[in-house]
Short mmCIF file of C-alpha atoms in Angstrom, two decimals:
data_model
loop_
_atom_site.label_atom_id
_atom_site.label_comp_id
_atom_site.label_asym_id
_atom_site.label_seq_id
_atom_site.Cartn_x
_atom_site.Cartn_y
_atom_site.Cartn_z
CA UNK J 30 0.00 0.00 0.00
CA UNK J 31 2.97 2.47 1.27
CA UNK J 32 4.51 2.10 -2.33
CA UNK J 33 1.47 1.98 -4.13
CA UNK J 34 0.39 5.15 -3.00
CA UNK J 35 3.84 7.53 -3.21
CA UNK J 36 4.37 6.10 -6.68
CA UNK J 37 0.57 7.55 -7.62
CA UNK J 38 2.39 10.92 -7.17
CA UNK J 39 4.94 10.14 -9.62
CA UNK J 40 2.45 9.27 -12.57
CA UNK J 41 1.99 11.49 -15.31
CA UNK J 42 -0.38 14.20 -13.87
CA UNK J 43 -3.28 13.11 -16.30
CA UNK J 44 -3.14 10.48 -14.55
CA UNK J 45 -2.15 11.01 -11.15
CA UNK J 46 -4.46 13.73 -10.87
CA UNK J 47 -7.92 12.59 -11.35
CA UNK J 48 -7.02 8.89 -9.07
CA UNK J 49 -5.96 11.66 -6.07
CA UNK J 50 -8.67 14.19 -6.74
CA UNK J 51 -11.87 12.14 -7.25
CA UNK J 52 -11.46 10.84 -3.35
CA UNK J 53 -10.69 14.95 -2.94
CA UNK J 54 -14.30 15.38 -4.61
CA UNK J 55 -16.18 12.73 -3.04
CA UNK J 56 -14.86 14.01 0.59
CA UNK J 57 -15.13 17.68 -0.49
CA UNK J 58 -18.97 16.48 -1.71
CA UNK J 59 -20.17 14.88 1.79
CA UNK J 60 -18.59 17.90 3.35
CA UNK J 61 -20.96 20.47 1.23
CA UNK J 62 -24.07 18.27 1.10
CA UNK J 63 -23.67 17.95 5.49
CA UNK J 64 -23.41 21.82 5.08
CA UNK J 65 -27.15 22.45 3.32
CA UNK J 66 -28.40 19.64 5.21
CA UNK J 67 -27.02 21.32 8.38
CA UNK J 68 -28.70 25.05 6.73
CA UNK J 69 -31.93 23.14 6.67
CA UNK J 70 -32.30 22.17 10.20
CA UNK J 71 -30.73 25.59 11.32
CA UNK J 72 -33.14 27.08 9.10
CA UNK J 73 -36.02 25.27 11.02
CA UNK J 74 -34.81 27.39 14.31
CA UNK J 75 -36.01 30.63 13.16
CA UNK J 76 -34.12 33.88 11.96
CA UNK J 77 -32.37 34.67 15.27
CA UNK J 78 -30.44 31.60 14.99
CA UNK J 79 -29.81 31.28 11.11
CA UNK J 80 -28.30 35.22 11.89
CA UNK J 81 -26.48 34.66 14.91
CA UNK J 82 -24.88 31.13 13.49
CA UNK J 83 -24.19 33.39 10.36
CA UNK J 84 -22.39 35.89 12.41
CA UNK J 85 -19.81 33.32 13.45
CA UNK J 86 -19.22 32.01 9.77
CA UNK J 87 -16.35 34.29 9.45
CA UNK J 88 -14.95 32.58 12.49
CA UNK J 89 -15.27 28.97 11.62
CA UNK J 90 -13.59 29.90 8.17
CA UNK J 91 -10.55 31.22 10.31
CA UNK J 92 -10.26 27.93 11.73
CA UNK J 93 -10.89 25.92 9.09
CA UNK J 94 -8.32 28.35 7.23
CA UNK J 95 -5.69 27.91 10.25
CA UNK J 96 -6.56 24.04 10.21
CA UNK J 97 -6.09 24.13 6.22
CA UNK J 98 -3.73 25.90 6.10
CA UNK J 99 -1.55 24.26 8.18
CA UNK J 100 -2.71 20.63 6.52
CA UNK J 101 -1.67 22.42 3.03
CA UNK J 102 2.06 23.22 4.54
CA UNK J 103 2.17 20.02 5.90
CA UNK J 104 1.26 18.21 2.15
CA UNK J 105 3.86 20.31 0.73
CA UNK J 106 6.55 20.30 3.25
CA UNK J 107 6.40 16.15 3.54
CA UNK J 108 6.67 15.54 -0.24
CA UNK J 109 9.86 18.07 -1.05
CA UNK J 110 11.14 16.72 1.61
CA UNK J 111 10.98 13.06 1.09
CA UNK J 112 12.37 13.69 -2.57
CA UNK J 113 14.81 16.03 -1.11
CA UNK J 114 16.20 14.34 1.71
CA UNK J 115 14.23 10.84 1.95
CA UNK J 116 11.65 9.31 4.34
CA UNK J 117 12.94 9.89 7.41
CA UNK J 118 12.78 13.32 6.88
CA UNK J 119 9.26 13.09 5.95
CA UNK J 120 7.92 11.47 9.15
CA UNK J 121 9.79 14.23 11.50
CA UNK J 122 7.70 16.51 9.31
CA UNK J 123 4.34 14.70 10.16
CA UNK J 124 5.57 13.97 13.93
CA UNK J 125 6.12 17.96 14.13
CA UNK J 126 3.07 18.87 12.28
CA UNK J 127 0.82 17.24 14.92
CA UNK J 128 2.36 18.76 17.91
CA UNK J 129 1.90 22.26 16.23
CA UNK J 130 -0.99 21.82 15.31
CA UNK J 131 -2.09 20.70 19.03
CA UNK J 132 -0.48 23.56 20.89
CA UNK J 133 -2.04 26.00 17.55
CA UNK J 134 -5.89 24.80 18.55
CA UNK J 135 -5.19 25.41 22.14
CA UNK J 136 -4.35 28.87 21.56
CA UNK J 137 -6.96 29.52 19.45
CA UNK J 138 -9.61 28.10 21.82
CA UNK J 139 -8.17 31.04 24.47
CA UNK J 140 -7.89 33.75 21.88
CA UNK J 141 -11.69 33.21 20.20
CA UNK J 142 -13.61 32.56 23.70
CA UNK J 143 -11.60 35.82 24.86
CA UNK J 144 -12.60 37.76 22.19
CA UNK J 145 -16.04 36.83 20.95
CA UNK J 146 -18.31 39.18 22.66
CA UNK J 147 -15.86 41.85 21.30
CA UNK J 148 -16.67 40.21 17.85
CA UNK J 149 -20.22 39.97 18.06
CA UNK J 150 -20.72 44.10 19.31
CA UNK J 151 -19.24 45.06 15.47
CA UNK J 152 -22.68 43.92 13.92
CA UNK J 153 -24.50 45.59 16.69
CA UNK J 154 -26.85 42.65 16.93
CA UNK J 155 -30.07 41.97 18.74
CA UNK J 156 -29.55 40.32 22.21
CA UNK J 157 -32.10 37.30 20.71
CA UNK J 158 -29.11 37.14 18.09
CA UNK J 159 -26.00 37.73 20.25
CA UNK J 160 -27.69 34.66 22.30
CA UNK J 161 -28.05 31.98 19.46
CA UNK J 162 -24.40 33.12 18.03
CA UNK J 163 -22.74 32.51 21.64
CA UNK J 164 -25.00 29.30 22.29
CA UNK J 165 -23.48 27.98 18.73
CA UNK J 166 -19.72 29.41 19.48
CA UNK J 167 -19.01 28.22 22.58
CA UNK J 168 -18.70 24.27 21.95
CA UNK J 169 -17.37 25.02 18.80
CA UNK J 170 -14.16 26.54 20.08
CA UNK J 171 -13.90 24.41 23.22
CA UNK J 172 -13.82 21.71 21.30
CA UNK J 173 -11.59 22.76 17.88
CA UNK J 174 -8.52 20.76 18.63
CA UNK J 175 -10.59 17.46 17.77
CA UNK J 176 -11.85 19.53 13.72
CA UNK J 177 -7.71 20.64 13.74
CA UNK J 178 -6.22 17.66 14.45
CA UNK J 179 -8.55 15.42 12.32
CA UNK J 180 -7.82 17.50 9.20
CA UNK J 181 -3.95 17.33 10.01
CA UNK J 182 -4.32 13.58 10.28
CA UNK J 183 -6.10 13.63 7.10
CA UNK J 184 -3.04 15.72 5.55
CA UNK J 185 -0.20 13.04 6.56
CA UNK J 186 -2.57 10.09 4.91
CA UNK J 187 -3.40 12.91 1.51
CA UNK J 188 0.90 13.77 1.56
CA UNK J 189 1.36 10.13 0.06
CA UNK J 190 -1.74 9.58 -2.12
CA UNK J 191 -3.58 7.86 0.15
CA UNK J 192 -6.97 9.90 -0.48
CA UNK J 193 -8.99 6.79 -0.36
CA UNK J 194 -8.50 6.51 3.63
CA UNK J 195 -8.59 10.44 4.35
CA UNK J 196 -11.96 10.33 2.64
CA UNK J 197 -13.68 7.23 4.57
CA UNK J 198 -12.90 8.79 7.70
CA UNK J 199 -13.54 12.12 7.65
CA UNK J 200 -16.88 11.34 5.55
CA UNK J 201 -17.80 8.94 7.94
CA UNK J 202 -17.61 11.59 10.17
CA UNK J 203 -19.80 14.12 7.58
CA UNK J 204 -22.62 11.88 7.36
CA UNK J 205 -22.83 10.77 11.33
CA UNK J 206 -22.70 14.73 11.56
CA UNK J 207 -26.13 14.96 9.07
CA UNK J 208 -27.69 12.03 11.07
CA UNK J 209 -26.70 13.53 14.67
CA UNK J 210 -27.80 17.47 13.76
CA UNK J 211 -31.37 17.08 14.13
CA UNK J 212 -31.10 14.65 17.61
CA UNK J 213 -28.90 17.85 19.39
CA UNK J 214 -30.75 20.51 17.83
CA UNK J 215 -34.48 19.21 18.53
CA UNK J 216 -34.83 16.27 20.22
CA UNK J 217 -32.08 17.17 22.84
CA UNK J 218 -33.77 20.36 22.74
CA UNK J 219 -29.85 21.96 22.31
CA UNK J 220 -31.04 24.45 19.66
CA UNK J 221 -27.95 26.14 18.02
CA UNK J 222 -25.90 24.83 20.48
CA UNK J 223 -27.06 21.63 19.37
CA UNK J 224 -25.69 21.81 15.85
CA UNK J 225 -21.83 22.73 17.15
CA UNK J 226 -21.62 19.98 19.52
CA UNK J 227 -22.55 17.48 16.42
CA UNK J 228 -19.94 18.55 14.08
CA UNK J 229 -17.15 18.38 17.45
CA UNK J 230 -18.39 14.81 18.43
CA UNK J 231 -17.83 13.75 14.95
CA UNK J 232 -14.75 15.73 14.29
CA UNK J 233 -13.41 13.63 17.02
CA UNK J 234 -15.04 10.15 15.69
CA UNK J 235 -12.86 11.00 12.19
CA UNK J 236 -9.37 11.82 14.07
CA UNK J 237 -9.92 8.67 16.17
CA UNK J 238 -10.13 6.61 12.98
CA UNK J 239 -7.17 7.90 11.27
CA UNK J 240 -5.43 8.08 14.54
CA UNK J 241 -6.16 4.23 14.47
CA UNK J 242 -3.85 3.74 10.89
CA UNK J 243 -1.32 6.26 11.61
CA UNK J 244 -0.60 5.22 15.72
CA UNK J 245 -1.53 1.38 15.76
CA UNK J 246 -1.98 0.04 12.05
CA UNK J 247 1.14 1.58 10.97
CA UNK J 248 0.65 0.85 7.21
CA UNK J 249 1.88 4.18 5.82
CA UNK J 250 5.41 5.44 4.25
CA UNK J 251 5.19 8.69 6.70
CA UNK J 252 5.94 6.93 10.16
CA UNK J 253 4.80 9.39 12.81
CA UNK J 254 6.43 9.42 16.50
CA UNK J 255 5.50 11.98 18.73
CA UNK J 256 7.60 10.96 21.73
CA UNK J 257 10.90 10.61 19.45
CA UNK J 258 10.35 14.22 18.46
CA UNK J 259 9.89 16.03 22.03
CA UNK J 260 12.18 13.98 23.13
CA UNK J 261 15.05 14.32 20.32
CA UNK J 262 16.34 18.11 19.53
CA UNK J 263 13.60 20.19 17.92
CA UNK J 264 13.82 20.73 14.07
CA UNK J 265 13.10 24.01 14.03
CA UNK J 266 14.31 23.73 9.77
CA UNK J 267 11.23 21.71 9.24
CA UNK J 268 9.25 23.89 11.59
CA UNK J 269 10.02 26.98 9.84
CA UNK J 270 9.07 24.79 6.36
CA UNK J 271 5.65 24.00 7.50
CA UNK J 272 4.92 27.47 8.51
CA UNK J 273 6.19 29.19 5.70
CA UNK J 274 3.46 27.43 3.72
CA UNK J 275 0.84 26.97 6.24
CA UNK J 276 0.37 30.54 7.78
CA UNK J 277 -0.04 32.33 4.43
CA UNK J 278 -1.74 29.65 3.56
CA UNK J 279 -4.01 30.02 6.93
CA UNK J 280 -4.08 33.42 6.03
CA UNK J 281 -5.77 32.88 2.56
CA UNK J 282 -8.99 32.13 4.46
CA UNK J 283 -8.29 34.48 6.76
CA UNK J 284 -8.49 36.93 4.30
CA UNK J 285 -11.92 35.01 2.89
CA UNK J 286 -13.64 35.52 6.66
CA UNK J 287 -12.13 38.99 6.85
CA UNK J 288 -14.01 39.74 3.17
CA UNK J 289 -17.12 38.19 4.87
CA UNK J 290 -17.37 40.50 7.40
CA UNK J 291 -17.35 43.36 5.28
CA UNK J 292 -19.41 41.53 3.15
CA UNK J 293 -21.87 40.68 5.79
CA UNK J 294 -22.14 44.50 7.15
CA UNK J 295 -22.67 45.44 3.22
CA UNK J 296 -25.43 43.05 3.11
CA UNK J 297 -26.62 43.94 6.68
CA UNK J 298 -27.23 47.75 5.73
CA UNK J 299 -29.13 46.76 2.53
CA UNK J 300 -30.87 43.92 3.30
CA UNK J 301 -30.93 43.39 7.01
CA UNK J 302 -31.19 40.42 8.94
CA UNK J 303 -32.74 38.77 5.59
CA UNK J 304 -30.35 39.47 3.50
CA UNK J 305 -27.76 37.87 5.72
CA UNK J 306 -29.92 34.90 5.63
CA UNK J 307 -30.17 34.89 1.97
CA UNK J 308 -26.26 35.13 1.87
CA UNK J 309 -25.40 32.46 4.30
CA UNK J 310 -27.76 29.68 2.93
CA UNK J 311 -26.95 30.28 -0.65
CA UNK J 312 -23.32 30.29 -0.19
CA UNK J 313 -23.63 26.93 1.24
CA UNK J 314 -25.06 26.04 -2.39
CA UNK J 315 -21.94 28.11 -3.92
CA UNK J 316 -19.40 26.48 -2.00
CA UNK J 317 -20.89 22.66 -3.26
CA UNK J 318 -20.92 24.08 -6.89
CA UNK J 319 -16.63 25.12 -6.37
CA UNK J 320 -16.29 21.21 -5.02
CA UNK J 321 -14.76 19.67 -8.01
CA UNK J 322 -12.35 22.89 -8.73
CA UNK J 323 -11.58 22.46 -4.75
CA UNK J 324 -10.43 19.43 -4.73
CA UNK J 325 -8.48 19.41 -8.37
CA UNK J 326 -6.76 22.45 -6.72
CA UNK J 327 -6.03 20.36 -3.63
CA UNK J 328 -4.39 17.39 -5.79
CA UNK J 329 -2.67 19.83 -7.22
CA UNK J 330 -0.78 20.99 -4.51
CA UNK J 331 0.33 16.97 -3.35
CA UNK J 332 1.18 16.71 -7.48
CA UNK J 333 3.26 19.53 -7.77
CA UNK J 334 4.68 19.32 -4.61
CA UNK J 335 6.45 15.96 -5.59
CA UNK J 336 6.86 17.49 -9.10
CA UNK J 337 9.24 20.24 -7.82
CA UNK J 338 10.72 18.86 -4.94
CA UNK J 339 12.20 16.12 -7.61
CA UNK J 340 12.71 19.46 -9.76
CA UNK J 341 10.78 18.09 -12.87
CA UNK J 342 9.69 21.23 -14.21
CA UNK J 343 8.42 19.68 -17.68
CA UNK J 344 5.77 17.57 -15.35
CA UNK J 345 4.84 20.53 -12.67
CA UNK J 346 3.66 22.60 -15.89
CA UNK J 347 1.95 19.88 -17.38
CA UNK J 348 0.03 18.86 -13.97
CA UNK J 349 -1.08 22.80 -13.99
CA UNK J 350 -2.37 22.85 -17.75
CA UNK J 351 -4.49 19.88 -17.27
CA UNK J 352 -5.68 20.77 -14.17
CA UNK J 353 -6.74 24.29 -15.15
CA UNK J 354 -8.21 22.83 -18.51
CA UNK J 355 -9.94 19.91 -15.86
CA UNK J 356 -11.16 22.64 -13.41
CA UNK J 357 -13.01 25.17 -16.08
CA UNK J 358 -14.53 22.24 -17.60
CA UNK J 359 -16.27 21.59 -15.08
CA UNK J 360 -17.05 24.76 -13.63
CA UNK J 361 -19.05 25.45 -16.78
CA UNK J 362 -21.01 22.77 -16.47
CA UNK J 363 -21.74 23.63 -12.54
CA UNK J 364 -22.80 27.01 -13.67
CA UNK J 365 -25.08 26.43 -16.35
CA UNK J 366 -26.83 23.63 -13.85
CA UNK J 367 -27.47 25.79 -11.12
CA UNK J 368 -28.17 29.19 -13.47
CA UNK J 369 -30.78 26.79 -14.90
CA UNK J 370 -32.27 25.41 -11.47
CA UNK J 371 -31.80 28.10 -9.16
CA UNK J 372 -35.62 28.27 -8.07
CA UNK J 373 -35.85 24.04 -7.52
CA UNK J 374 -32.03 23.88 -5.50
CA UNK J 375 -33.56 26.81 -3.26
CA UNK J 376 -36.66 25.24 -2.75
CA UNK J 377 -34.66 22.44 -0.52
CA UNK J 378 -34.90 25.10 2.35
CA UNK J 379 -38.61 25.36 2.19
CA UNK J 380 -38.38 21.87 3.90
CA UNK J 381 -37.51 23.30 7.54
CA UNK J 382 -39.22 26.66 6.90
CA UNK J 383 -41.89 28.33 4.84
CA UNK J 384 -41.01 31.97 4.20
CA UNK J 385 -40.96 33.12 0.34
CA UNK J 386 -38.79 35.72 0.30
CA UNK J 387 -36.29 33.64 1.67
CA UNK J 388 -36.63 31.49 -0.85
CA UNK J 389 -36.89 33.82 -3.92
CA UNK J 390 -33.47 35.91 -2.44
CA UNK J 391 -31.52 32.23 -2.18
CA UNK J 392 -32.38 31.76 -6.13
CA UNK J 393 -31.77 35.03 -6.91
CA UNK J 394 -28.21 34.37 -5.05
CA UNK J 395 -27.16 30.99 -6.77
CA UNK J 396 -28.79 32.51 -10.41
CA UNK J 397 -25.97 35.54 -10.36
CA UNK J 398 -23.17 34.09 -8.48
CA UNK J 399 -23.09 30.74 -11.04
CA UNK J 400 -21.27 33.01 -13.23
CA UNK J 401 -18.12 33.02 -10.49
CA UNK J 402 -17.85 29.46 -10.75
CA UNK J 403 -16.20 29.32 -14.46
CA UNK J 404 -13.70 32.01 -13.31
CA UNK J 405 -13.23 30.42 -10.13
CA UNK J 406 -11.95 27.21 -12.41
CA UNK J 407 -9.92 29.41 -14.19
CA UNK J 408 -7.65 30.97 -11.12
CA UNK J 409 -7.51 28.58 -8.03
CA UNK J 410 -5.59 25.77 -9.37
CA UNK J 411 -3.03 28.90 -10.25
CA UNK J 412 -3.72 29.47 -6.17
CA UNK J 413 -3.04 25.95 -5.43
CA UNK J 414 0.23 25.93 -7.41
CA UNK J 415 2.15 28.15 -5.17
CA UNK J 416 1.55 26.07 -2.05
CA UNK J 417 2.48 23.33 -3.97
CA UNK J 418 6.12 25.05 -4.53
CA UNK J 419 6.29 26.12 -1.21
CA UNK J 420 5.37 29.82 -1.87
CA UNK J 421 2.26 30.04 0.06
CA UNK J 422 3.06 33.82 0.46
CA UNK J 423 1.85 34.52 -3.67
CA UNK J 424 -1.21 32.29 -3.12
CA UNK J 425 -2.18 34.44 -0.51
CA UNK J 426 -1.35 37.75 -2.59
CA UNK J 427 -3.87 36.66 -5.26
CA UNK J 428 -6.19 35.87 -2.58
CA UNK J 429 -5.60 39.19 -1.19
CA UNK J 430 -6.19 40.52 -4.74
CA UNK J 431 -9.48 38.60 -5.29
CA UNK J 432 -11.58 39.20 -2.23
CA UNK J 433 -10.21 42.63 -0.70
CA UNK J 434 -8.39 44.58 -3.99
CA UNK J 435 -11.21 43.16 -6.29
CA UNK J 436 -14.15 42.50 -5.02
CA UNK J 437 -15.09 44.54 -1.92
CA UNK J 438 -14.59 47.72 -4.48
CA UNK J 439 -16.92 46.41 -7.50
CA UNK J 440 -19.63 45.07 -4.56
CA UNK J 441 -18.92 49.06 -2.90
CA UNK J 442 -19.27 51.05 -6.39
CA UNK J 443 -22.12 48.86 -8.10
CA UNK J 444 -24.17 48.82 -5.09
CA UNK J 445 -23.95 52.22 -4.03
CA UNK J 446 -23.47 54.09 -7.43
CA UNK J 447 -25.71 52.23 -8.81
CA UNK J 448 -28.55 52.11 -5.95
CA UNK J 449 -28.98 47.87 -7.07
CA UNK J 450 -29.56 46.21 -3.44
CA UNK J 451 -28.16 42.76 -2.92
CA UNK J 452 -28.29 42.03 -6.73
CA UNK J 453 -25.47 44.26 -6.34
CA UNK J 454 -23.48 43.10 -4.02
CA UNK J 455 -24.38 39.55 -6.01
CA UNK J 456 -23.18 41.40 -9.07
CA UNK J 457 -19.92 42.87 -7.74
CA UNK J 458 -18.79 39.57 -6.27
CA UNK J 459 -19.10 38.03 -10.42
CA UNK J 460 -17.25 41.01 -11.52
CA UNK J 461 -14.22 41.28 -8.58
CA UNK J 462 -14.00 37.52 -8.96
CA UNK J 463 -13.30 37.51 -12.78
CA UNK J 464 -10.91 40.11 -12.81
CA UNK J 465 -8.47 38.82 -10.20
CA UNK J 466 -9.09 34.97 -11.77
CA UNK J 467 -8.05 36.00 -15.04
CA UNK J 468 -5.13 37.93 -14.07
CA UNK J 469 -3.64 34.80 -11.41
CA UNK J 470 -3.97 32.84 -14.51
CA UNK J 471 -1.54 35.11 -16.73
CA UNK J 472 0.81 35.14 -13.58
CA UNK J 473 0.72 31.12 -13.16
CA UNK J 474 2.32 30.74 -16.62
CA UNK J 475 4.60 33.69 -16.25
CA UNK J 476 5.95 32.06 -12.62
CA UNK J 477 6.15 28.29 -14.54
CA UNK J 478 7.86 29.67 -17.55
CA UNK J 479 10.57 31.46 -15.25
CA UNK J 480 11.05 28.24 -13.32
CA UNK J 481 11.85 26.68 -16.64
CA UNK J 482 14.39 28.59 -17.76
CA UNK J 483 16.04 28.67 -14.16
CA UNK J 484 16.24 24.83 -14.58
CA UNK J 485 17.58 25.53 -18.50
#
């Protein structure tokens, strides 16, 4: 299996690719479907909660960002380094990635239950909404380490191709999540609470089965040991590796949460505590329809990570061709699918709830913001490229560029020029989106081409 799997990586990417991705797709699809399922029973709760759990979106993204992030630097980090300096090398990475990553989710858990009521009083809230957002927050951070560690455990098993396993446990985990919701929230009577306390229980269910192949089993090329690193001298080399990719990394959805606030007090001045609804349960749809460009973008970065660490140039550009060409593809097929059946995908939230103009806002959302999706397929596996190469810091740039430079000016100037409402802000983020994609593109080629001729 531990051969089998590291020689996946060395494939030609048209192959390689699509055997590491479609596991990437099938996790990143569970994940997305739990997260409308999990908008439907929130839904049910009223607008109070579907606000106030809205409010700490931003939040979550941060730690799924850190948690990312930090998974991303790991990928990267393990693979140049095994074809750099061999496999031993590559399990100190792992060992060292998991004690960071403990001692990272402990600090976060005292930094975010610090500073949330100092978060909430920037929206100026209701008390009703302060109340669901804290009743939602507070087992969520308590219990992080469990969602950090479980996607770090899924990077080590991901760093050597073995997708397969990453995605049984962590969407085993998804779909005991979707079955679990609805006991906390209503029959435990938990509320918002309720939903948190689901997705940490089965955070923790994932880790422990991963935990179980990487600890006990033993049947993988990276062999982690915790108590030879903190006992041995400290790497700080490899340290310094991992973080060099994983905080800008980190920081790229960083950057997408801080976007969200602005976005969110944008959307809260036009459209109130509606229109924040309307945002927050349609970008659950928009997130499932940037899946498959996800998780090409996510093989990319264990593809081209091998690619350059064994400095095959010729193969690193030829990974990011086909899996730009892959990634557009199918974003225009995702877009013309949900442009096309915008009212029927909305109607799903009609299950928990019966309020129209909730309904006719969330198709009005996933009708306009379709159009991102193509563009979307066009720039992130550029994004994706630079972690790969160990230059998180450019990744983040264009991030930078796409959701502050780009977008937060088109959404400010065609929404208040203009006078449009939320189809505005819808608008802008279609027309901030496509500018920055286009240009990361141009810059992708112009970055491979000059790593070609430094190899020449």
């Amino acid at each position: 299996m531990e051969k089998d799997n590291i020689n996946i990586l060395k494939e030609d990417p048209k192959e390689s690719i699509m055997k590491i991705a479609v596991p990437l797709m099938i996790t990143t699809l569970i994940t997305n479907l739990y997260n409308i399922v999990d908008g439907m029973w929130i839904t049910g709760l009223g607008i109070n909660a579907i606000t106030g759990i809205s409010l700490i979106t931003p939040i979550f993204t941060l730690i799924n960002g850190v948690a990312t992030g930090l998974g991303n630097g790991v990928i990267s980090t393990i693979n140049r380094f095994r074809e750099e300096y061999g496999k031993d090398s590559a399990s100190t990475v792992g060992s060292q990635a998991i004690v960071i990553s403990i001692f990272i989710s402990i600090l976060m858990t005292i930094v975010l239950c610090i500073s949330l009521n100092y978060y909430l009083d920037i929206y100026g809230g209701s008390y009703l909404i302060n109340k669901e957002a804290i009743s939602y927050a507070t087992p969520l951070f308590l219990g992080l380490s469990s969602f950090v560690v479980s996607i770090i455990f899924s990077s080590i098993l991901r760093a050597e191709g073995d997708t397969k396993r990453s995605m049984y446990a962590l969407s085993f985990g998804l779909i005991l999540n979707a079955l679990l919701d609805p006991v906390f929230i209503y029959t435990f009577k938990l509320g918002s609470a309720g939903a948190s306390i689901s997705t940490i229980f089965t955070s923790l269910i994932s880790a422990l089965i991963m935990y179980y192949w990487i600890f006990i089993k033993k049947d993988i090329s990276t062999k982690i040991n915790v108590k030879k690193v903190l006992k041995s001298k400290w790497e700080w080399f490899i340290t310094k590796d991992i973080l060099k990719t994983g905080i800008p990394a980190s920081f790229v959805l960083f950057t997408l949460s801080f976007s969200t606030l602005i976005y969110y007090i944008f959307i809260y001045l036009i459209g109130g505590e509606l229109g924040i609804s309307i945002y927050s349960s349609g970008y659950r749809i928009y997130i499932l329809g940037n899946m498959p460009i996800t998780a090409i973008s996510n093989a990319l970065v264990i593809i081209i990570a091998t690619f350059y660490g064994a400095n095959n140039i010729k193969f690193l550009k030829r990974a990011h061709t086909y899996g730009t060409i892959t990634a557009f593809n199918l974003s225009l097929l995702i877009c013309a699918i949900f442009f096309i059946f915008s009212d029927q995908i909305a109607s799903i939230f009609m299950i928990t709830t019966n309020y129209p103009p909730l309904t006719e806002g969330i198709s009005q959302y996933i009708r306009i913001t379709a159009f991102c999706i193509p563009f979307l397929g066009l720039g992130l596996p550029s994004t994706y490229l630079y972690q790969g190469t160990g230059k998180a810091f450019m990744s983040l740039l264009w991030t930078i560029m796409s959701e502050i430079i780009c977008v937060v000016p088109a959404v400010y100037f065609i929404v208040f020029y203009f006078n449009t409402g939320l189809i505005g802000i819808w608008t802008g983020f279609v027309v901030g989106r496509a500018i920055s994609n286009i240009l990361n593109l141009i810059f992708a080629r112009i970055y491979i081409y000059k790593l070609e001729k430094k190899i020449i």
